[in-house]
């Protein structure tokens, strides 16, 4: 191989700005999508456990739709098809928004991940002994309170490892949003590459960024797991 | 005689096609301690769970304190007047003992955290584990956990306490500490329905004994006459089995 590395060009204008913007977009998009996915996922996962067949159907329908269509297709649908389905004035308002690609990516990534979180939460809830529900109901807590104070916190602790891995996946999945024009870190790498023909350097930055964010997530989730660990149970420090 | 606290009318319960309770009719009066016993699978736990509608009735109704559970609009409100204690304690593992006890008083009765904590500490003192308030359930012995669970049920100042084999999961040396708490409750006039195999408790503390078999109530007697002079063959057999272990 006869290739002269030039790492320092990454620190030059405008590439350093592209990298910064790309990183910021990746992190922002992933964190926001994660927050929304967790909220919706907990809701949908809980709904699937309810007695009401209507609620259960809504939950199952959601999960099956969002889990089984590839993320890339979902992003295209949100980007190209969804605006066309809006009434005219809403569509105009939507198109005039700042950062439509980012918003679209946020919706697509959140709803897709929420379906996967919902499944994790559901299996977490299933593993909670029936006696815990009976205990909560017997003290007069209603279904909502029982889920809020007992079932979800309990299920969440059981599900932390699975939920961490969804959290890692969301960072990696966010790369797909470059296809609808989000200037995230992978997109930044492609711009730099086409501007400088320095693919190795450009994609190295992108790869390192993912490795770095993933490592941060692992450290954070390990800390969280320890923080939430129930004293007296197995594995207690 | 006072009005019944619990009136069970033509109550049937099914799990799938299996009939766990078959047309139960019985009333319980306030201030009484009633022991429910019978062979395994006879429907004792099911009956207890019906008294606070943790099961959907197949037929019939339970009237608690004048309110029909079947048509109750606010079942949570009614349940908060009925304390329940379980064989496996069912404390919430992720909450401290104190928070286990104060959760429902704060959320259901709207007590301030301060008042709820104050009441909880009094209850823990009463059952002798106030020094364990800030520990988590898994850090307590079985007997301590069950006493914490009794405190949780008492924290709502219930009109009725249900006990489902509260000592069956305990090591022998811890059984007496839990029975002592229950005896103390009965002595103070708490209305209690107790499923238990502790025949000593049934003899000494209970006012009445109800004997069940195969989803039906076979007999109901004062505790004295149940042990000395059981009416049914099946009860006789059962007493011999549990008392003489033959
Ligand atoms: N959730 C359930 N689903 C299906 N069958 C059940 C369920 N709960 C109880 N049963 C069945 O109903 C019958 C009565 O059960 P129940 O638990 O009320 O008996 P029990 O008298 O409390 O017995 P034990 O002394 O063993 O606790 C049993 O045959 C049991 O297998
Ligand atoms: Mg039972």
Short mmCIF file of C-alpha atoms and ligand atoms in Angstrom, two decimals:
data_model
loop_
_atom_site.label_atom_id
_atom_site.label_comp_id
_atom_site.label_asym_id
_atom_site.label_seq_id
_atom_site.Cartn_x
_atom_site.Cartn_y
_atom_site.Cartn_z
CA UNK A 1 0.00 0.00 0.00
CA UNK A 2 1.30 3.33 -0.97
CA UNK A 3 -0.76 5.77 0.98
CA UNK A 4 0.46 8.79 2.83
CA UNK A 5 -1.60 9.40 5.91
CA UNK A 6 -2.60 12.92 6.66
CA UNK A 7 -4.35 12.92 9.98
CA UNK A 8 -3.80 16.59 10.64
CA UNK A 9 -6.08 17.64 7.80
CA UNK A 10 -8.96 16.46 9.96
CA UNK A 11 -8.24 19.34 12.28
CA UNK A 12 -8.40 21.87 9.48
CA UNK A 13 -11.33 24.03 8.49
CA UNK A 14 -13.95 23.14 7.41
CA UNK A 15 -13.48 19.43 8.18
CA UNK A 16 -13.14 19.87 11.91
CA UNK A 17 -16.46 21.72 11.90
CA UNK A 18 -18.12 18.97 9.90
CA UNK A 19 -16.84 16.42 12.39
CA UNK A 20 -18.05 18.45 15.35
CA UNK A 21 -21.47 18.95 13.80
CA UNK A 22 -21.66 15.29 12.86
CA UNK A 23 -20.78 14.14 16.36
CA UNK A 24 -23.23 16.54 17.91
CA UNK A 25 -26.02 15.35 15.61
CA UNK A 26 -25.29 11.70 16.29
CA UNK A 27 -25.25 12.16 20.04
CA UNK A 28 -28.27 14.47 20.10
CA UNK A 29 -30.32 12.29 17.81
CA UNK A 30 -29.47 9.09 19.70
CA UNK A 31 -30.10 10.50 23.18
CA UNK A 32 -33.38 12.14 22.23
CA UNK A 33 -34.54 9.07 20.34
CA UNK A 34 -33.54 6.92 23.30
CA UNK A 35 -35.56 9.01 25.71
CA UNK A 36 -38.66 8.91 23.49
CA UNK A 37 -38.21 5.21 22.70
CA UNK A 38 -37.98 4.37 26.39
CA UNK A 39 -41.12 6.33 27.22
CA UNK A 40 -43.20 4.90 24.39
CA UNK A 41 -41.67 1.44 24.83
CA UNK A 42 -42.64 1.27 28.50
CA UNK A 43 -46.14 2.43 27.62
CA UNK A 44 -46.62 -0.04 24.77
CA UNK A 45 -44.99 -2.88 26.71
CA UNK A 46 -47.38 -2.27 29.61
CA UNK A 47 -50.42 -1.93 27.35
CA UNK A 48 -49.73 -5.40 25.99
CA UNK A 49 -50.20 -6.82 29.49
CA UNK A 50 -53.61 -5.21 30.11
CA UNK A 51 -56.88 -7.10 30.40
CA UNK A 52 -58.61 -5.00 27.74
CA UNK A 53 -58.39 -6.76 24.34
CA UNK A 54 -58.49 -3.39 22.58
CA UNK A 55 -55.43 -2.10 24.42
CA UNK A 56 -53.61 -5.37 23.92
CA UNK A 57 -54.39 -5.27 20.22
CA UNK A 58 -53.07 -1.74 19.89
CA UNK A 59 -49.85 -2.78 21.62
CA UNK A 60 -49.34 -5.88 19.52
CA UNK A 61 -50.18 -4.04 16.33
CA UNK A 62 -47.63 -1.34 17.12
CA UNK A 63 -44.86 -3.79 17.92
CA UNK A 64 -45.46 -5.97 14.88
CA UNK A 65 -45.54 -3.00 12.50
CA UNK A 66 -42.50 -1.17 13.78
CA UNK A 67 -40.37 -4.18 14.54
CA UNK A 68 -40.85 -5.96 11.26
CA UNK A 69 -40.34 -3.20 8.70
CA UNK A 70 -36.63 -2.47 8.17
CA UNK A 71 -35.52 0.76 9.75
CA UNK A 72 -34.26 2.10 6.44
CA UNK A 73 -37.68 1.62 4.85
CA UNK A 74 -39.33 3.27 7.84
CA UNK A 75 -37.04 6.29 7.51
CA UNK A 76 -37.93 6.59 3.83
CA UNK A 77 -41.62 6.30 4.61
CA UNK A 78 -41.42 9.03 7.24
CA UNK A 79 -39.36 11.22 4.95
CA UNK A 80 -41.04 10.73 1.57
CA UNK A 81 -44.51 9.34 2.22
CA UNK A 82 -45.68 10.70 5.55
CA UNK A 83 -45.65 14.41 4.51
CA UNK A 84 -47.78 13.56 1.45
CA UNK A 85 -50.44 12.09 3.70
CA UNK A 86 -50.78 15.31 5.70
CA UNK A 87 -53.49 17.84 4.87
CA UNK A 88 -52.13 20.64 2.66
CA UNK A 89 -51.59 23.33 5.30
CA UNK A 90 -50.02 20.87 7.74
CA UNK A 91 -47.71 19.64 5.00
CA UNK A 92 -46.62 23.20 4.24
CA UNK A 93 -46.03 23.87 7.92
CA UNK A 94 -44.03 20.63 8.21
CA UNK A 95 -41.85 21.42 5.19
CA UNK A 96 -41.12 24.92 6.43
CA UNK A 97 -39.75 23.61 9.73
CA UNK A 98 -36.04 23.84 10.43
CA UNK A 99 -34.21 20.54 10.23
CA UNK A 100 -36.93 18.35 8.76
CA UNK A 101 -34.38 15.52 8.18
CA UNK A 102 -33.40 15.57 11.84
CA UNK A 103 -37.02 15.55 13.03
CA UNK A 104 -37.91 12.79 10.61
CA UNK A 105 -34.93 10.77 11.75
CA UNK A 106 -35.91 11.33 15.37
CA UNK A 107 -39.45 10.07 14.74
CA UNK A 108 -38.28 7.07 12.73
CA UNK A 109 -35.53 6.02 15.09
CA UNK A 110 -37.67 6.53 18.22
CA UNK A 111 -40.70 4.61 17.03
CA UNK A 112 -38.58 1.74 15.69
CA UNK A 113 -36.59 1.41 18.90
CA UNK A 114 -39.73 1.81 21.04
CA UNK A 115 -41.12 -1.41 19.54
CA UNK A 116 -37.98 -3.27 20.55
CA UNK A 117 -37.97 -1.73 24.03
CA UNK A 118 -41.64 -2.64 24.38
CA UNK A 119 -40.80 -6.29 23.81
CA UNK A 120 -38.05 -6.18 26.42
CA UNK A 121 -40.34 -4.51 28.94
CA UNK A 122 -43.08 -7.00 28.25
CA UNK A 123 -40.84 -9.95 28.92
CA UNK A 124 -39.59 -8.17 32.05
CA UNK A 125 -43.17 -7.72 33.27
CA UNK A 126 -43.99 -11.35 32.49
CA UNK A 127 -41.19 -12.46 34.78
CA UNK A 128 -42.61 -10.58 37.79
CA UNK A 129 -44.39 -12.94 40.20
CA UNK A 130 -48.17 -12.65 40.29
CA UNK A 131 -47.95 -12.19 44.06
CA UNK A 132 -46.41 -8.75 43.56
CA UNK A 133 -49.49 -7.64 41.63
CA UNK A 134 -51.77 -9.15 44.26
CA UNK A 135 -49.85 -7.40 47.03
CA UNK A 136 -50.08 -4.06 45.29
CA UNK A 137 -53.76 -4.42 44.39
CA UNK A 138 -54.60 -5.61 47.89
CA UNK A 139 -53.35 -2.33 49.34
CA UNK A 140 -55.72 -0.43 47.07
CA UNK A 141 -53.23 0.67 44.41
CA UNK A 142 -54.93 0.85 41.03
CA UNK A 143 -53.46 -0.65 37.86
CA UNK A 144 -51.67 2.54 36.87
CA UNK A 145 -50.11 3.00 40.31
CA UNK A 146 -49.14 -0.66 40.48
CA UNK A 147 -47.29 -0.35 37.19
CA UNK A 148 -45.75 2.98 38.04
CA UNK A 149 -44.42 2.15 41.49
CA UNK A 150 -43.94 -1.61 41.47
CA UNK A 151 -44.02 -3.32 38.11
CA UNK A 152 -42.04 -0.93 35.91
CA UNK A 153 -39.23 -0.20 38.38
CA UNK A 154 -38.93 -3.91 39.08
CA UNK A 155 -39.06 -4.92 35.38
CA UNK A 156 -36.65 -2.15 34.47
CA UNK A 157 -34.01 -3.53 36.83
CA UNK A 158 -34.40 -7.00 35.41
CA UNK A 159 -34.18 -5.63 31.88
CA UNK A 160 -31.18 -3.32 32.25
CA UNK A 161 -28.73 -5.51 30.29
CA UNK A 162 -31.18 -5.94 27.41
CA UNK A 163 -32.09 -2.28 27.50
CA UNK A 164 -28.40 -1.26 27.45
CA UNK A 165 -27.89 -3.22 24.30
CA UNK A 166 -30.84 -1.41 22.66
CA UNK A 167 -29.19 1.81 23.74
CA UNK A 168 -25.99 0.80 21.92
CA UNK A 169 -27.96 -0.22 18.87
CA UNK A 170 -29.62 3.17 18.61
CA UNK A 171 -26.22 4.86 18.15
CA UNK A 172 -25.29 2.46 15.40
CA UNK A 173 -28.71 2.70 13.78
CA UNK A 174 -28.50 6.48 13.74
CA UNK A 175 -25.93 6.12 10.93
CA UNK A 176 -28.76 5.12 8.62
CA UNK A 177 -30.28 8.57 8.89
CA UNK A 178 -27.63 9.95 6.57
CA UNK A 179 -29.78 8.51 3.80
CA UNK A 180 -32.43 11.15 4.47
CA UNK A 181 -29.88 13.92 4.80
CA UNK A 182 -29.05 14.12 8.49
CA UNK A 183 -25.52 15.44 8.87
CA UNK A 184 -24.51 12.95 11.51
CA UNK A 185 -21.00 11.60 11.95
CA UNK A 186 -21.11 8.99 9.19
CA UNK A 187 -22.44 11.59 6.79
CA UNK A 188 -19.64 13.93 7.87
CA UNK A 189 -17.14 11.21 7.02
CA UNK A 190 -18.60 10.77 3.54
CA UNK A 191 -18.45 14.54 2.92
CA UNK A 192 -14.82 14.68 4.02
CA UNK A 193 -13.96 11.66 1.92
CA UNK A 194 -15.49 13.10 -1.23
CA UNK A 195 -13.87 16.46 -0.62
CA UNK A 196 -10.35 15.16 0.12
CA UNK A 197 -10.32 11.56 -1.13
CA UNK A 198 -8.97 10.67 2.31
CA UNK A 199 -11.35 7.83 3.13
CA UNK A 200 -9.18 6.09 5.68
CA UNK A 201 -8.83 9.12 7.90
CA UNK A 202 -12.46 10.14 7.47
CA UNK A 203 -13.97 6.77 8.30
CA UNK A 204 -11.49 6.23 11.11
CA UNK A 205 -12.92 9.30 12.81
CA UNK A 206 -16.44 7.98 12.36
CA UNK A 207 -15.53 4.53 13.69
CA UNK A 208 -13.68 5.93 16.67
CA UNK A 209 -16.64 8.17 17.44
CA UNK A 210 -18.97 5.18 17.60
CA UNK A 211 -16.53 3.22 19.71
CA UNK A 212 -16.12 6.13 22.06
CA UNK A 213 -19.86 6.78 22.47
CA UNK A 214 -20.55 3.07 22.87
CA UNK A 215 -17.91 2.82 25.55
CA UNK A 216 -19.46 5.79 27.36
CA UNK A 217 -22.86 4.13 27.19
CA UNK A 218 -21.48 0.88 28.61
CA UNK A 219 -19.83 2.75 31.46
CA UNK A 220 -23.00 4.70 32.19
CA UNK A 221 -25.26 1.63 32.08
CA UNK A 222 -22.91 -0.34 34.33
CA UNK A 223 -22.99 2.52 36.79
CA UNK A 224 -26.81 2.65 36.55
CA UNK A 225 -27.08 -1.08 37.07
CA UNK A 226 -25.01 -0.84 40.22
CA UNK A 227 -26.87 2.21 41.39
CA UNK A 228 -30.25 0.49 41.00
CA UNK A 229 -29.08 -2.85 42.33
CA UNK A 230 -31.42 -4.05 45.03
CA UNK A 231 -29.60 -4.49 48.34
CA UNK A 232 -29.70 -8.03 49.67
CA UNK A 233 -30.26 -9.70 46.32
CA UNK A 234 -27.64 -11.70 44.42
CA UNK A 235 -24.68 -9.78 43.10
CA UNK A 236 -24.91 -7.05 45.70
CA UNK A 237 -21.69 -5.18 46.30
CA UNK B 1 -75.95 -9.48 66.68
CA UNK B 2 -74.09 -6.97 64.52
CA UNK B 3 -74.24 -6.88 60.73
CA UNK B 4 -71.80 -9.16 58.90
CA UNK B 5 -68.57 -7.60 57.71
CA UNK B 6 -68.23 -10.10 54.85
CA UNK B 7 -71.14 -11.87 53.21
CA UNK B 8 -70.31 -14.43 50.56
CA UNK B 9 -73.32 -15.32 48.43
CA UNK B 10 -73.49 -18.24 45.98
CA UNK B 11 -69.89 -17.63 45.08
CA UNK B 12 -68.33 -19.76 42.35
CA UNK B 13 -64.89 -19.42 40.84
CA UNK B 14 -63.40 -21.11 37.79
CA UNK B 15 -59.86 -21.31 36.51
CA UNK B 16 -60.49 -22.16 32.88
CA UNK B 17 -62.80 -25.14 33.16
CA UNK B 18 -61.67 -26.09 36.63
CA UNK B 19 -64.15 -25.22 39.39
CA UNK B 20 -62.07 -24.01 42.32
CA UNK B 21 -65.02 -22.72 44.39
CA UNK B 22 -68.48 -24.21 44.23
CA UNK B 23 -71.39 -22.13 45.41
CA UNK B 24 -69.98 -20.80 48.67
CA UNK B 25 -72.35 -19.16 51.15
CA UNK B 26 -70.94 -17.84 54.39
CA UNK B 27 -70.80 -14.67 56.49
CA UNK B 28 -68.12 -13.34 58.78
CA UNK B 29 -68.75 -10.92 61.62
CA UNK B 30 -66.64 -8.00 62.79
CA UNK B 31 -64.14 -8.52 65.58
CA UNK B 32 -63.87 -12.25 65.01
CA UNK B 33 -60.83 -14.29 64.15
CA UNK B 34 -61.77 -17.16 61.85
CA UNK B 35 -59.34 -19.87 60.78
CA UNK B 36 -59.90 -21.51 57.40
CA UNK B 37 -58.32 -24.91 56.96
CA UNK B 38 -58.54 -27.88 54.65
CA UNK B 39 -56.43 -30.08 52.43
CA UNK B 40 -54.16 -28.66 49.73
CA UNK B 41 -56.09 -27.52 46.65
CA UNK B 42 -59.38 -27.21 48.53
CA UNK B 43 -59.74 -23.56 47.51
CA UNK B 44 -58.70 -21.71 50.69
CA UNK B 45 -56.40 -19.24 48.95
CA UNK B 46 -58.93 -18.77 46.17
CA UNK B 47 -61.65 -17.94 48.68
CA UNK B 48 -59.40 -15.43 50.42
CA UNK B 49 -58.50 -13.76 47.14
CA UNK B 50 -62.19 -13.44 46.30
CA UNK B 51 -62.81 -11.47 49.48
CA UNK B 52 -60.88 -8.55 48.00
CA UNK B 53 -61.74 -9.43 44.41
CA UNK B 54 -58.29 -10.41 43.26
CA UNK B 55 -60.17 -13.01 41.19
CA UNK B 56 -63.08 -12.48 38.78
CA UNK B 57 -66.12 -14.30 40.15
CA UNK B 58 -67.73 -16.85 37.92
CA UNK B 59 -71.00 -16.48 39.77
CA UNK B 60 -72.36 -14.94 42.97
CA UNK B 61 -71.04 -12.01 44.93
CA UNK B 62 -69.13 -10.91 47.98
CA UNK B 63 -70.56 -8.10 50.09
CA UNK B 64 -67.92 -6.31 52.12
CA UNK B 65 -69.14 -3.85 54.71
CA UNK B 66 -72.42 -3.48 52.82
CA UNK B 67 -70.82 -2.96 49.39
CA UNK B 68 -71.13 -5.46 46.57
CA UNK B 69 -67.73 -6.28 45.12
CA UNK B 70 -69.21 -7.50 41.87
CA UNK B 71 -70.71 -4.15 40.97
CA UNK B 72 -68.17 -2.01 42.85
CA UNK B 73 -67.22 1.14 40.95
CA UNK B 74 -64.13 1.76 43.01
CA UNK B 75 -62.67 -1.60 43.91
CA UNK B 76 -59.34 -0.02 44.91
CA UNK B 77 -61.12 2.02 47.56
CA UNK B 78 -62.71 -1.13 49.01
CA UNK B 79 -59.47 -3.09 48.85
CA UNK B 80 -57.68 -0.41 50.83
CA UNK B 81 -59.96 -1.35 53.74
CA UNK B 82 -58.86 -4.99 53.58
CA UNK B 83 -55.29 -5.89 54.48
CA UNK B 84 -53.75 -9.03 53.02
CA UNK B 85 -50.73 -11.06 54.09
CA UNK B 86 -49.19 -13.68 51.81
CA UNK B 87 -47.30 -16.92 52.28
CA UNK B 88 -44.25 -15.52 50.47
CA UNK B 89 -44.52 -12.03 51.98
CA UNK B 90 -44.56 -10.29 48.59
CA UNK B 91 -42.71 -7.25 49.85
CA UNK B 92 -41.57 -5.03 46.98
CA UNK B 93 -37.87 -5.92 46.65
CA UNK B 94 -36.76 -2.58 45.22
CA UNK B 95 -38.24 -0.50 48.05
CA UNK B 96 -36.97 -0.17 51.61
CA UNK B 97 -39.12 -1.64 54.36
CA UNK B 98 -40.32 1.85 55.25
CA UNK B 99 -41.27 2.66 51.65
CA UNK B 100 -43.00 -0.70 51.30
CA UNK B 101 -45.27 0.35 54.13
CA UNK B 102 -45.82 4.00 53.21
CA UNK B 103 -46.48 3.55 49.48
CA UNK B 104 -50.20 2.84 49.70
CA UNK B 105 -50.98 5.30 52.53
CA UNK B 106 -49.36 8.07 50.48
CA UNK B 107 -50.75 7.06 47.07
CA UNK B 108 -54.16 5.72 48.05
CA UNK B 109 -55.05 7.65 51.19
CA UNK B 110 -53.16 10.81 50.28
CA UNK B 111 -51.19 10.98 53.52
CA UNK B 112 -48.17 13.26 53.65
CA UNK B 113 -44.82 11.49 53.59
CA UNK B 114 -44.17 12.71 57.11
CA UNK B 115 -47.40 11.32 58.56
CA UNK B 116 -47.04 8.08 56.63
CA UNK B 117 -43.49 7.62 57.93
CA UNK B 118 -44.60 8.37 61.47
CA UNK B 119 -47.41 5.80 61.31
CA UNK B 120 -45.15 3.23 59.66
CA UNK B 121 -42.53 3.59 62.39
CA UNK B 122 -45.21 3.07 65.05
CA UNK B 123 -46.34 -0.12 63.31
CA UNK B 124 -42.78 -1.39 62.93
CA UNK B 125 -42.25 -0.75 66.61
CA UNK B 126 -45.40 -2.66 67.39
CA UNK B 127 -44.17 -5.71 65.47
CA UNK B 128 -40.68 -5.27 66.87
CA UNK B 129 -38.61 -4.41 63.79
CA UNK B 130 -38.37 -0.62 63.85
CA UNK B 131 -34.58 -0.99 63.62
CA UNK B 132 -35.00 -2.57 60.17
CA UNK B 133 -36.98 0.30 58.61
CA UNK B 134 -34.30 1.42 56.17
CA UNK B 135 -33.19 -2.01 55.05
CA UNK B 136 -34.40 -3.75 51.93
CA UNK B 137 -36.62 -6.85 52.15
CA UNK B 138 -33.90 -9.23 50.96
CA UNK B 139 -31.74 -8.09 53.89
CA UNK B 140 -34.28 -9.31 56.45
CA UNK B 141 -34.97 -12.76 57.84
CA UNK B 142 -38.20 -14.46 56.80
CA UNK B 143 -39.87 -13.72 60.11
CA UNK B 144 -38.88 -10.06 59.90
CA UNK B 145 -40.11 -9.86 56.32
CA UNK B 146 -43.47 -11.28 57.28
CA UNK B 147 -43.79 -8.83 60.17
CA UNK B 148 -42.94 -6.01 57.73
CA UNK B 149 -45.61 -7.33 55.37
CA UNK B 150 -48.15 -7.36 58.20
CA UNK B 151 -47.22 -3.74 58.96
CA UNK B 152 -47.75 -2.86 55.31
CA UNK B 153 -51.24 -4.33 55.44
CA UNK B 154 -52.04 -2.63 58.74
CA UNK B 155 -50.83 0.76 57.51
CA UNK B 156 -54.15 1.39 55.78
CA UNK B 157 -56.03 0.82 59.02
CA UNK B 158 -58.08 -1.98 57.48
CA UNK B 159 -61.38 -3.24 58.80
CA UNK B 160 -60.41 -6.78 57.92
CA UNK B 161 -57.13 -8.68 57.67
CA UNK B 162 -56.67 -11.69 55.40
CA UNK B 163 -53.80 -14.07 56.08
CA UNK B 164 -52.88 -16.76 53.55
CA UNK B 165 -50.60 -19.29 55.25
CA UNK B 166 -48.49 -16.53 56.78
CA UNK B 167 -46.10 -18.92 58.51
CA UNK B 168 -45.83 -21.74 55.96
CA UNK B 169 -42.68 -20.38 54.34
CA UNK B 170 -40.92 -19.70 57.64
CA UNK B 171 -38.28 -21.63 59.52
CA UNK B 172 -39.71 -23.11 62.72
CA UNK B 173 -37.92 -20.67 65.01
CA UNK B 174 -39.50 -17.70 63.23
CA UNK B 175 -43.06 -18.96 63.23
CA UNK B 176 -43.77 -17.93 66.80
CA UNK B 177 -42.69 -14.31 66.30
CA UNK B 178 -45.24 -13.93 63.49
CA UNK B 179 -47.97 -15.81 65.36
CA UNK B 180 -47.40 -13.53 68.34
CA UNK B 181 -48.10 -10.47 66.19
CA UNK B 182 -51.27 -12.11 64.85
CA UNK B 183 -52.43 -13.09 68.30
CA UNK B 184 -51.88 -9.52 69.46
CA UNK B 185 -54.04 -8.28 66.57
CA UNK B 186 -56.83 -10.71 67.41
CA UNK B 187 -56.68 -9.73 71.07
CA UNK B 188 -57.16 -6.12 70.02
CA UNK B 189 -60.36 -6.96 68.20
CA UNK B 190 -59.16 -7.04 64.59
CA UNK B 191 -61.45 -8.95 62.23
CA UNK B 192 -59.33 -11.69 60.70
CA UNK B 193 -59.65 -14.52 58.19
CA UNK B 194 -56.64 -16.78 58.54
CA UNK B 195 -55.72 -19.69 56.31
CA UNK B 196 -53.24 -21.69 58.32
CA UNK B 197 -52.09 -25.16 59.27
CA UNK B 198 -51.05 -23.88 62.71
CA UNK B 199 -53.61 -25.78 64.71
CA UNK B 200 -52.26 -24.31 67.96
CA UNK B 201 -53.22 -20.87 66.71
CA UNK B 202 -56.61 -22.15 65.58
CA UNK B 203 -57.29 -23.67 68.99
CA UNK B 204 -56.05 -20.83 71.17
CA UNK B 205 -56.76 -17.69 69.19
CA UNK B 206 -59.50 -18.34 66.65
CA UNK B 207 -63.15 -17.90 67.53
CA UNK B 208 -64.26 -20.19 64.76
CA UNK B 209 -62.87 -22.71 62.31
CA UNK B 210 -64.12 -23.19 58.76
CA UNK B 211 -63.19 -26.45 57.10
CA UNK B 212 -63.05 -26.63 53.30
CA UNK B 213 -62.64 -29.47 50.86
CA UNK B 214 -62.91 -29.63 47.06
CA UNK B 215 -64.06 -26.03 46.65
CA UNK B 216 -66.84 -26.32 49.22
CA UNK B 217 -67.32 -25.42 52.85
CA UNK B 218 -67.75 -28.68 54.72
CA UNK B 219 -68.24 -27.37 58.20
CA UNK B 220 -68.08 -24.33 60.40
CA UNK B 221 -67.72 -24.64 64.16
CA UNK B 222 -66.43 -22.85 67.19
CA UNK B 223 -62.75 -23.68 67.41
CA UNK B 224 -63.32 -25.68 70.59
CA UNK B 225 -65.93 -27.97 69.13
CA UNK B 226 -64.09 -28.31 65.82
CA UNK B 227 -61.14 -29.95 67.51
CA UNK B 228 -63.02 -31.85 70.19
CA UNK B 229 -65.95 -32.93 68.18
CA UNK B 230 -65.71 -32.44 64.40
CA UNK B 231 -69.01 -32.97 62.61
CA UNK B 232 -67.74 -34.41 59.35
CA UNK B 233 -65.67 -37.48 58.61
CA UNK B 234 -63.39 -35.49 56.36
CA UNK B 235 -62.63 -32.94 59.06
CA UNK B 236 -61.90 -35.75 61.50
CA UNK B 237 -59.47 -37.28 59.04
CA UNK B 238 -57.87 -33.90 58.41
CA UNK B 239 -57.42 -33.14 62.10
CA UNK B 240 -55.80 -36.51 62.63
CA UNK B 241 -53.47 -35.88 59.73
CA UNK B 242 -52.28 -32.45 60.76
CA UNK B 243 -52.36 -32.90 64.51
CA UNK B 244 -51.10 -36.43 64.83
CA UNK B 245 -49.26 -36.38 61.51
CA UNK B 246 -50.50 -39.86 60.60
N1 LIG C 1 -54.22 -19.20 38.94
C1 LIG C 1 -54.70 -20.46 38.86
N2 LIG C 1 -54.89 -21.04 37.66
C2 LIG C 1 -55.37 -22.29 37.56
N3 LIG C 1 -55.69 -23.07 38.60
C3 LIG C 1 -55.52 -22.56 39.83
C4 LIG C 1 -55.01 -21.24 40.02
N4 LIG C 1 -54.94 -21.00 41.35
C5 LIG C 1 -55.39 -22.13 41.95
N5 LIG C 1 -55.75 -23.06 41.05
C6 LIG C 1 -56.30 -24.39 41.34
O1 LIG C 1 -57.47 -24.21 42.11
C7 LIG C 1 -57.54 -25.12 43.16
C8 LIG C 1 -57.65 -24.41 44.49
O2 LIG C 1 -56.44 -23.70 44.68
P1 LIG C 1 -56.13 -22.89 46.01
O3 LIG C 1 -54.80 -22.28 45.81
O4 LIG C 1 -57.26 -21.98 46.30
O5 LIG C 1 -56.07 -24.05 47.09
P2 LIG C 1 -55.57 -23.99 48.59
O6 LIG C 1 -56.65 -24.58 49.40
O7 LIG C 1 -55.12 -22.63 48.93
O8 LIG C 1 -54.34 -24.98 48.55
P3 LIG C 1 -52.94 -24.92 49.35
O9 LIG C 1 -53.21 -25.42 50.73
O10 LIG C 1 -52.07 -25.86 48.59
O11 LIG C 1 -52.47 -23.51 49.31
C9 LIG C 1 -56.29 -25.99 43.05
O12 LIG C 1 -56.65 -27.20 42.43
C10 LIG C 1 -55.36 -25.21 42.19
O13 LIG C 1 -54.56 -26.05 41.42
MG1 LIG C 2 -53.25 -21.76 49.34
#
